[in-house]
PDB file of C-alpha atoms in Angstrom:
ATOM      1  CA  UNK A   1      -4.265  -9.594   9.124  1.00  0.00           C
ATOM      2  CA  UNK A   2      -6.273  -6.798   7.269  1.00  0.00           C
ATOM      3  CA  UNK A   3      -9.146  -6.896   9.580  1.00  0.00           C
ATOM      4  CA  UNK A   4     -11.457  -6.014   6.711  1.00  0.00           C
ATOM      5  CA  UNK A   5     -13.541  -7.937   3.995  1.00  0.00           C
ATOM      6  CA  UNK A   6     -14.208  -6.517   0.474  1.00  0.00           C
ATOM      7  CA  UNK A   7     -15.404  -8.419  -2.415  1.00  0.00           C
ATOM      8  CA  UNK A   8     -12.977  -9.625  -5.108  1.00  0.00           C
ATOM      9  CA  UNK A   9     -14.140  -7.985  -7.892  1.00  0.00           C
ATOM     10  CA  UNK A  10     -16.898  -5.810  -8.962  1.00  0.00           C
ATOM     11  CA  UNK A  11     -18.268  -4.057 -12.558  1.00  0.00           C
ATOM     12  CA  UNK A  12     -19.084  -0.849 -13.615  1.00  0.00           C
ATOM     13  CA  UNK A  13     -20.319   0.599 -16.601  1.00  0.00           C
ATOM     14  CA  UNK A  14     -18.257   3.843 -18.297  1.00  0.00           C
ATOM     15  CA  UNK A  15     -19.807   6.861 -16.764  1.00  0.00           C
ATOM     16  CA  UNK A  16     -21.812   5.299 -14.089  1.00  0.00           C
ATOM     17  CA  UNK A  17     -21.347   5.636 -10.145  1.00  0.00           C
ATOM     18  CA  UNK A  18     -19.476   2.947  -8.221  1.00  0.00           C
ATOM     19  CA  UNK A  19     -20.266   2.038  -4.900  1.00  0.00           C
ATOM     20  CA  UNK A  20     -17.197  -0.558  -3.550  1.00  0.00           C
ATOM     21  CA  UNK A  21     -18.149  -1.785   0.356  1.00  0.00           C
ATOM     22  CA  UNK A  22     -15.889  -2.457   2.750  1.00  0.00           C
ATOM     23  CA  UNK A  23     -16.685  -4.374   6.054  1.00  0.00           C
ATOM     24  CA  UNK A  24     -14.268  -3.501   9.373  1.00  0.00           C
ATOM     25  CA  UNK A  25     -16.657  -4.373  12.161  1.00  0.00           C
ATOM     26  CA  UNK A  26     -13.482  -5.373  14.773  1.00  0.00           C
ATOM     27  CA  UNK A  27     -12.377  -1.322  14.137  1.00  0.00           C
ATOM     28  CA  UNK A  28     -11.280   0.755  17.171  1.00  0.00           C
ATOM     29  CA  UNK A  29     -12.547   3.847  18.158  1.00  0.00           C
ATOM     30  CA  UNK A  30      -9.100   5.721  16.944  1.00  0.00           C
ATOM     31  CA  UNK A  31      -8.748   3.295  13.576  1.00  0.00           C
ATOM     32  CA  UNK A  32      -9.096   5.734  10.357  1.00  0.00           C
ATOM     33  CA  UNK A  33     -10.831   4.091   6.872  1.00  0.00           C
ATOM     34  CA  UNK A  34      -8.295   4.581   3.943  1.00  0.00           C
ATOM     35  CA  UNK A  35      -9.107   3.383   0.647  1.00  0.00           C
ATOM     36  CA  UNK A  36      -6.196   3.643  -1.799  1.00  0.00           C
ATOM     37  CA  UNK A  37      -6.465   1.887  -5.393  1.00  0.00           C
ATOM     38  CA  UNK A  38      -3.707   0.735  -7.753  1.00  0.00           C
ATOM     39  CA  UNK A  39      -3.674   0.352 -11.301  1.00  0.00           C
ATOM     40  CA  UNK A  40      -2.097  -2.112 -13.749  1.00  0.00           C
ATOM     41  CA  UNK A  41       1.780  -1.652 -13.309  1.00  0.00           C
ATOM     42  CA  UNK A  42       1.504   0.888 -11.125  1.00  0.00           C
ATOM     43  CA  UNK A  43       2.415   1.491  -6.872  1.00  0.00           C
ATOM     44  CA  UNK A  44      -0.747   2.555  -5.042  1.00  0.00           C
ATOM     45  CA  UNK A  45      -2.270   6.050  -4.654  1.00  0.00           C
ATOM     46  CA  UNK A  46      -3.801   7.272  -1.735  1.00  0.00           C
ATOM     47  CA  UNK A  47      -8.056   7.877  -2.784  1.00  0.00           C
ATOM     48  CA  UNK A  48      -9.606   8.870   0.289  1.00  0.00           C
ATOM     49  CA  UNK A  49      -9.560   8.361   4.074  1.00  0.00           C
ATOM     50  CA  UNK A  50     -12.168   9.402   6.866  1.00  0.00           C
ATOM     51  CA  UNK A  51     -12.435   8.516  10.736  1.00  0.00           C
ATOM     52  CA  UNK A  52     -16.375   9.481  11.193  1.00  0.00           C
ATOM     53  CA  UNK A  53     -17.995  11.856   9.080  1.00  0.00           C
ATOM     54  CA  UNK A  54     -18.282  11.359   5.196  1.00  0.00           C
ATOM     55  CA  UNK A  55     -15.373  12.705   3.262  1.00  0.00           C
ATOM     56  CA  UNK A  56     -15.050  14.349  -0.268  1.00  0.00           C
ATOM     57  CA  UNK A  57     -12.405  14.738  -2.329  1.00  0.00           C
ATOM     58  CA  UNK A  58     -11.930  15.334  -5.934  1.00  0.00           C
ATOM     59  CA  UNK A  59     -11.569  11.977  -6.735  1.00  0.00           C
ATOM     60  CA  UNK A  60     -14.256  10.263  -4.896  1.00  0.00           C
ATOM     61  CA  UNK A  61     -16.816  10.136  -1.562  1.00  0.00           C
ATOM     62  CA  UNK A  62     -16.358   7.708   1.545  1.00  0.00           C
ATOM     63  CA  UNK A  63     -19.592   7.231   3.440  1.00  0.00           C
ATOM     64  CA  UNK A  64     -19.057   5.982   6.746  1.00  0.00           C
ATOM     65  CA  UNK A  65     -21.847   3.905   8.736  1.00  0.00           C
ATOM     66  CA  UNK A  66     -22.779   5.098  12.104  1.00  0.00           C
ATOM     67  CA  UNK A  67     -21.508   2.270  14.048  1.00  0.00           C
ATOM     68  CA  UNK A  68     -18.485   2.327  11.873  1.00  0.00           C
ATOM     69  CA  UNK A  69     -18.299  -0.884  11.148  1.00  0.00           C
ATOM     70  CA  UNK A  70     -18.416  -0.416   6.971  1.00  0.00           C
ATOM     71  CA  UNK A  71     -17.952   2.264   4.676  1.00  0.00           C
ATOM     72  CA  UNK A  72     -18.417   2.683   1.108  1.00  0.00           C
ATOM     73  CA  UNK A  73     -16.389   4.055  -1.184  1.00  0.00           C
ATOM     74  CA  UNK A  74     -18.156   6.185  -4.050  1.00  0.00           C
ATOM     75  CA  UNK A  75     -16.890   6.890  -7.276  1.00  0.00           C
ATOM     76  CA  UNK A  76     -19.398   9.339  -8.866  1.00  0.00           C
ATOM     77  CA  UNK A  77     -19.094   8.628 -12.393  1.00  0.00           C
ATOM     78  CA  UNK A  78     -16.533   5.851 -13.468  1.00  0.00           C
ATOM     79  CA  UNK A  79     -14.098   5.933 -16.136  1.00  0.00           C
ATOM     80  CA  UNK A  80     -12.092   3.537 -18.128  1.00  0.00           C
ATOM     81  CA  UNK A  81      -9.135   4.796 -16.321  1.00  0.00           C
ATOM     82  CA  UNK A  82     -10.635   3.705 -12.323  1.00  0.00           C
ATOM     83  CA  UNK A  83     -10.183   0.179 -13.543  1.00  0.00           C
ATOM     84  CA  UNK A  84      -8.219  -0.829 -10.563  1.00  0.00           C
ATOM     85  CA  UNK A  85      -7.314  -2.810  -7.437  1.00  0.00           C
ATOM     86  CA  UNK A  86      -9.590  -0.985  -4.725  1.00  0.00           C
ATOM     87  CA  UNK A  87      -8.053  -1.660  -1.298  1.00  0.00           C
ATOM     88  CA  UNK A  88     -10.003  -0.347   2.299  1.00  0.00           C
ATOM     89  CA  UNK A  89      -7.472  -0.301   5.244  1.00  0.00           C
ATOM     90  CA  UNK A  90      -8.104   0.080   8.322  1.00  0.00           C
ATOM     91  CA  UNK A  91      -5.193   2.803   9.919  1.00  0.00           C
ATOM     92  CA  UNK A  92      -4.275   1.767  13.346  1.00  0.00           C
ATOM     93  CA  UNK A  93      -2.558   3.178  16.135  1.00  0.00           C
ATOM     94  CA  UNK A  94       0.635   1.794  15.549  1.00  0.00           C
ATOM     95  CA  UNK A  95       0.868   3.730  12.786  1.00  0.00           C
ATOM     96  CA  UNK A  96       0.901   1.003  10.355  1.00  0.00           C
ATOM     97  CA  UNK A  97      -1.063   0.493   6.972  1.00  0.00           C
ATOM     98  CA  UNK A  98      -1.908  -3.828   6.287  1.00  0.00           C
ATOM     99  CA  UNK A  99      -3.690  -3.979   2.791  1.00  0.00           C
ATOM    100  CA  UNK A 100      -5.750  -6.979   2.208  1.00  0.00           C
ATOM    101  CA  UNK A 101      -6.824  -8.669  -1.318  1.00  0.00           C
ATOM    102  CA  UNK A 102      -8.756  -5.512  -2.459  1.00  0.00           C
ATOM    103  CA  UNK A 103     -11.538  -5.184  -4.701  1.00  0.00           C
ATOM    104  CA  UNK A 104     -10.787  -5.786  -8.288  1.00  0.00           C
ATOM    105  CA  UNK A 105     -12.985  -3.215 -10.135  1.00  0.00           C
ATOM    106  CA  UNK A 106     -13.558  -3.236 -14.023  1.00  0.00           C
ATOM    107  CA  UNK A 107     -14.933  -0.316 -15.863  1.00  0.00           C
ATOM    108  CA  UNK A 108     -16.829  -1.429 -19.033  1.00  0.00           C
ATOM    109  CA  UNK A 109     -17.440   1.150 -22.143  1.00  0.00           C
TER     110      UNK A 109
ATOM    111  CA  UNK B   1       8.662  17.288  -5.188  1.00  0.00           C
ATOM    112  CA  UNK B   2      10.007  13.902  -7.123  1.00  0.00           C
ATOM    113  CA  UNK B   3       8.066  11.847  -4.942  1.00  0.00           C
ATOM    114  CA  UNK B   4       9.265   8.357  -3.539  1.00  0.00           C
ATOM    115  CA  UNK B   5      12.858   7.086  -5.542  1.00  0.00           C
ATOM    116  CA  UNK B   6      13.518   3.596  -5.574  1.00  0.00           C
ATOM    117  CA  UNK B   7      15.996   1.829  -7.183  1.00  0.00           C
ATOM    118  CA  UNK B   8      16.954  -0.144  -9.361  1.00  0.00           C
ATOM    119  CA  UNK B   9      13.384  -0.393 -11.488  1.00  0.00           C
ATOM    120  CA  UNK B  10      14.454  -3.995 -12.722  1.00  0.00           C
ATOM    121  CA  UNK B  11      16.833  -6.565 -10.825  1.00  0.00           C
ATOM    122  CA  UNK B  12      17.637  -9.527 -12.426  1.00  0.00           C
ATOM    123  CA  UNK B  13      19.614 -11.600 -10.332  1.00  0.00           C
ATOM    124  CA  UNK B  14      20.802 -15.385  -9.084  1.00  0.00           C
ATOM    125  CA  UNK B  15      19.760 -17.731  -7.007  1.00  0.00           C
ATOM    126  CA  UNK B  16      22.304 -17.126  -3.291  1.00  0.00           C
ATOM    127  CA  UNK B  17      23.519 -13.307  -4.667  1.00  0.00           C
ATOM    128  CA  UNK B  18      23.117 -10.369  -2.711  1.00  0.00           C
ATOM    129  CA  UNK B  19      20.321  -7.880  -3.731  1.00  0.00           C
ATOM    130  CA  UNK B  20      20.153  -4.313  -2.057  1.00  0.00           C
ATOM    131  CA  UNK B  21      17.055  -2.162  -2.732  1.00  0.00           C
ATOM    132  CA  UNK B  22      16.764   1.706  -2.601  1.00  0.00           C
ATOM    133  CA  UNK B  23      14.458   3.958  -1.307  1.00  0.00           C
ATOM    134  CA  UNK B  24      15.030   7.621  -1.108  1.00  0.00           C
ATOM    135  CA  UNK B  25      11.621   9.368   1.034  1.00  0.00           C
ATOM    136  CA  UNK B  26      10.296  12.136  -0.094  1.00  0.00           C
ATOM    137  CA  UNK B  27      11.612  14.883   2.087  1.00  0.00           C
ATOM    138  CA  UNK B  28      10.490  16.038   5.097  1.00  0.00           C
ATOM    139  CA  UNK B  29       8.484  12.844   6.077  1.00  0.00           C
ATOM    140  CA  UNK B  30       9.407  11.445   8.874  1.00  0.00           C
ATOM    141  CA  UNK B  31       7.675   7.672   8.282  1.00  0.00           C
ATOM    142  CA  UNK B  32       8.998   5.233   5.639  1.00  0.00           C
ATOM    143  CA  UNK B  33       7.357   1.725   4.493  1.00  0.00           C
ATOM    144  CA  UNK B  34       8.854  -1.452   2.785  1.00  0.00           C
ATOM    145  CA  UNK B  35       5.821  -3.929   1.237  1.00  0.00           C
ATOM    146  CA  UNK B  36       6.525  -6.936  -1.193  1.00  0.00           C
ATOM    147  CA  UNK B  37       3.575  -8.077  -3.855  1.00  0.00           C
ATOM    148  CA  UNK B  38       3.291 -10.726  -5.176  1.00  0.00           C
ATOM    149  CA  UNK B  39       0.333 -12.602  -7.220  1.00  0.00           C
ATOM    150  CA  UNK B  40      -0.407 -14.803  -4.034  1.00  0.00           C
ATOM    151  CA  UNK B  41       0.089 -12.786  -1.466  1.00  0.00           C
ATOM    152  CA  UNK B  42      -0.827  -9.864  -2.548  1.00  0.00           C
ATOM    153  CA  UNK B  43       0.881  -6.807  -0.889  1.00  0.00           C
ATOM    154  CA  UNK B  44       2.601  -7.524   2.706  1.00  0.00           C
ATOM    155  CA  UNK B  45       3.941  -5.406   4.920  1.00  0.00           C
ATOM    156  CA  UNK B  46       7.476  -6.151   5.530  1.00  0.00           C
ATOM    157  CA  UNK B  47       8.647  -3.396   8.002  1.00  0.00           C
ATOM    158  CA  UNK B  48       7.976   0.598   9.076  1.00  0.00           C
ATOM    159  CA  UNK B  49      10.090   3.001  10.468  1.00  0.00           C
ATOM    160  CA  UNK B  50       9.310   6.083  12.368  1.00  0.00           C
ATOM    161  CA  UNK B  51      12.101   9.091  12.389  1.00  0.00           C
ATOM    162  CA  UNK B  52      14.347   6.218  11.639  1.00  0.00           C
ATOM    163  CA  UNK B  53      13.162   3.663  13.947  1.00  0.00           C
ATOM    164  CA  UNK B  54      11.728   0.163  13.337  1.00  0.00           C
ATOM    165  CA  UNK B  55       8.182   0.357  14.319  1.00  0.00           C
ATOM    166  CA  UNK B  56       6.916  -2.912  12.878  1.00  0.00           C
ATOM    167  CA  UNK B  57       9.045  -5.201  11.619  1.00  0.00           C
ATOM    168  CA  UNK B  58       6.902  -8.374  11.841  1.00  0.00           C
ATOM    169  CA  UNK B  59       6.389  -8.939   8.085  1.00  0.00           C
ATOM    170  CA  UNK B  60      10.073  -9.397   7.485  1.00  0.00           C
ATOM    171  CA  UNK B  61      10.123 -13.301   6.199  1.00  0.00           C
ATOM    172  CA  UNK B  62      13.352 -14.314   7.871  1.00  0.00           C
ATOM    173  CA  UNK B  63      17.022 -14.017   8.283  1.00  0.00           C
ATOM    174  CA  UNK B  64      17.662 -13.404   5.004  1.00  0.00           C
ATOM    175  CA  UNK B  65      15.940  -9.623   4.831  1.00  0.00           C
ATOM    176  CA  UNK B  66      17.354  -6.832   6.678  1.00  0.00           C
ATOM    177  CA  UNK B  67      16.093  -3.272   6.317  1.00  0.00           C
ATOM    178  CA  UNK B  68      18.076  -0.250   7.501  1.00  0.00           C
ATOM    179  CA  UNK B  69      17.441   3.595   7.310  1.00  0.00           C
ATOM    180  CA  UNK B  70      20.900   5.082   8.420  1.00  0.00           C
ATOM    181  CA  UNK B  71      19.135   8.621   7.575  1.00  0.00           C
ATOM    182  CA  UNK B  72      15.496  10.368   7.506  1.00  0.00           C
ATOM    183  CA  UNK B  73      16.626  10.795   3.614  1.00  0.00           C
ATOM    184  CA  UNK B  74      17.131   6.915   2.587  1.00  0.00           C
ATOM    185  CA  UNK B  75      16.581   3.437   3.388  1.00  0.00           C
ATOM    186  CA  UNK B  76      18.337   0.150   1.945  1.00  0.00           C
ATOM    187  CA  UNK B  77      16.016  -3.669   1.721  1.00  0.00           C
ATOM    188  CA  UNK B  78      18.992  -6.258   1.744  1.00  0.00           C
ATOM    189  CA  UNK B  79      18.231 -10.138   0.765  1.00  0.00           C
ATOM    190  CA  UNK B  80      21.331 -12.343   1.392  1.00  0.00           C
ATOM    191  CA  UNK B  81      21.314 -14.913   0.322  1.00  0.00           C
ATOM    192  CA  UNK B  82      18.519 -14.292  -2.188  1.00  0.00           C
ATOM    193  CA  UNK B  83      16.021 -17.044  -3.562  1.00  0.00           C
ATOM    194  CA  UNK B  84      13.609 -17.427  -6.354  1.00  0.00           C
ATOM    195  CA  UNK B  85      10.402 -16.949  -3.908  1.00  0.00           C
ATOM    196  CA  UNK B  86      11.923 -13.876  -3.180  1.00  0.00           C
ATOM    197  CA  UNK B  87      11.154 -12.670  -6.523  1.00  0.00           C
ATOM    198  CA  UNK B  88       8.176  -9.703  -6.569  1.00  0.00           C
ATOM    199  CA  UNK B  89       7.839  -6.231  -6.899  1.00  0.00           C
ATOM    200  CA  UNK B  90       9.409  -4.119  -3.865  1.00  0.00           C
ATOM    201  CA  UNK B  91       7.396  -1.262  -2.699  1.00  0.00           C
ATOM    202  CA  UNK B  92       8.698   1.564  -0.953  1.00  0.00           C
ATOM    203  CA  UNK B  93       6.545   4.195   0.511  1.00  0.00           C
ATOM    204  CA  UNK B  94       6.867   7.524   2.835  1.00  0.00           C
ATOM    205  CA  UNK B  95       4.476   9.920   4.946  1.00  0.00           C
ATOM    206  CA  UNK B  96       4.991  13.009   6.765  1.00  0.00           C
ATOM    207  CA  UNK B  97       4.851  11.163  10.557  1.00  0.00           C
ATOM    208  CA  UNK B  98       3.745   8.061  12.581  1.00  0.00           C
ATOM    209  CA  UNK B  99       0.068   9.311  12.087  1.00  0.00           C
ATOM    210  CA  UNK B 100      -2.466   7.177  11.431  1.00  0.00           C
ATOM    211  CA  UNK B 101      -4.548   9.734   9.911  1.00  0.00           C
ATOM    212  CA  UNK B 102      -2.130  10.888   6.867  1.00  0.00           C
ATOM    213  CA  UNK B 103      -1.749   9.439   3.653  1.00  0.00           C
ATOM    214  CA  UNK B 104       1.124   7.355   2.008  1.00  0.00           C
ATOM    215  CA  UNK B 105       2.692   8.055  -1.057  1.00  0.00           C
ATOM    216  CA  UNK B 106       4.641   5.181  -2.998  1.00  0.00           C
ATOM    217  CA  UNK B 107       7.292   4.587  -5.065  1.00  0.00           C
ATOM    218  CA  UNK B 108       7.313   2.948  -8.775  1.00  0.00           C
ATOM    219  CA  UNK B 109       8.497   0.038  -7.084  1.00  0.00           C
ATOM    220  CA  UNK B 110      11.730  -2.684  -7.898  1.00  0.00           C
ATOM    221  CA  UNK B 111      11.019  -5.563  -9.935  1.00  0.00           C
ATOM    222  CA  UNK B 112      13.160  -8.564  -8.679  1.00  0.00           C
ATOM    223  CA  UNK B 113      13.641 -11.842 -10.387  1.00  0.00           C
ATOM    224  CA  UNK B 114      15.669 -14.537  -8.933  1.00  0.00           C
ATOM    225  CA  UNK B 115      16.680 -17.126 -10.732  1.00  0.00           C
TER     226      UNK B 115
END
């Protein structure tokens, strides 16, 4: 069980920003937000993770609600190349990462 | 750093053979990952191990899988006997500890078909 809800599959247009949801409103208090995506062919890579405050990176932004219950991930200005599988896992105590169906994101020129 | 080494890339085998995956971790991390994917299922968990250790070993489909890591430096998937649902892409993946709070890095990943 992934314990969070992300739509299938969004759009983007080249060289806009992307803003993929993510919905984890069963989280614990000591659950971190990682978003890894994974592209045609390819094993994932690691994008971003945060616990409470918003995170940067040079790849993209996670915004975190308040209550913690969603986040967003924000790409800032898409490419042809983030045309991926965008998964949002929720990293529990065990230690253990469970990826769910991901958001299938397509980047149109 | 090479990263995550699995191997083989490619396995092609037959239906009730034995199939042995690879994965050497990248060094120094202490926390290694087996996941299957597979157009329905998408990618599963099979097991984790911590310095070594089965953590989690809940996603292992049955009898027929067995994962060992002898060493912190590699880490075998068996299937015996193997069948054609077994067929997907194998990932193996490795972080520096048990932490959930660090990221993973993955391998290229073994393509099995069963036949």
């Amino acid at each position: 069980d992934a314990k969070t809800t992300q739509p299938n599959s969004m759009e983007s247009n080249e060289e806009e920003p992307v803003h993929l949801p993510c919905n984890h409103s069963t989280i614990s208090g000591t659950d971190y937000i990682h978003w890894y995506r994974q592209l045609p062919s390819q094993g994932p890579e690691y994008v971003i993770h945060g616990l409470t405050s918003n995170v940067n990176n040079r790849m993209a932004s996670l915004a975190i609600a308040e209550d913690r219950k969603s986040s967003t991930l924000i790409l800032h200005r898409a490419t042809l190349r983030d045309a991926a599988v965008y998964y949002c896992i929720r990293g529990g105590s065990q230690g253990n990462l469970i990826f769910g169906k991901g958001t299938k994101l397509s980047v149109k020129p | 750093d090479a990263g995550v080494i699995q191997s083989p890339r490619h396995e092609v085998t037959e239906m009730g053979q034995e199939v042995t995956l690879r994965c050497k971790p990248i060094s120094g991390h202490n926390s290694l990952f087996w996941y299957r994917q597979t157009m329905m299922r998408g990618l599963e968990l099979l097991i984790y191990f911590n310095n070594n250790v089965p953590i989690d070993d809940s996603g292992m489909p049955e009898d027929r899988f067995s994962a060992k890591m002898p060493n912190a430096s590699f880490s075998t998937l068996k299937i015996q006997p193997s069948e054609p649902r077994d067929s997907a892409v194998y990932f193996c993946a490795s972080r520096p500890t048990g932490g959930n709070n660090e990221k993973l890095f993955f391998g290229s990943g073994t393509q099995l078909s069963v036949l």
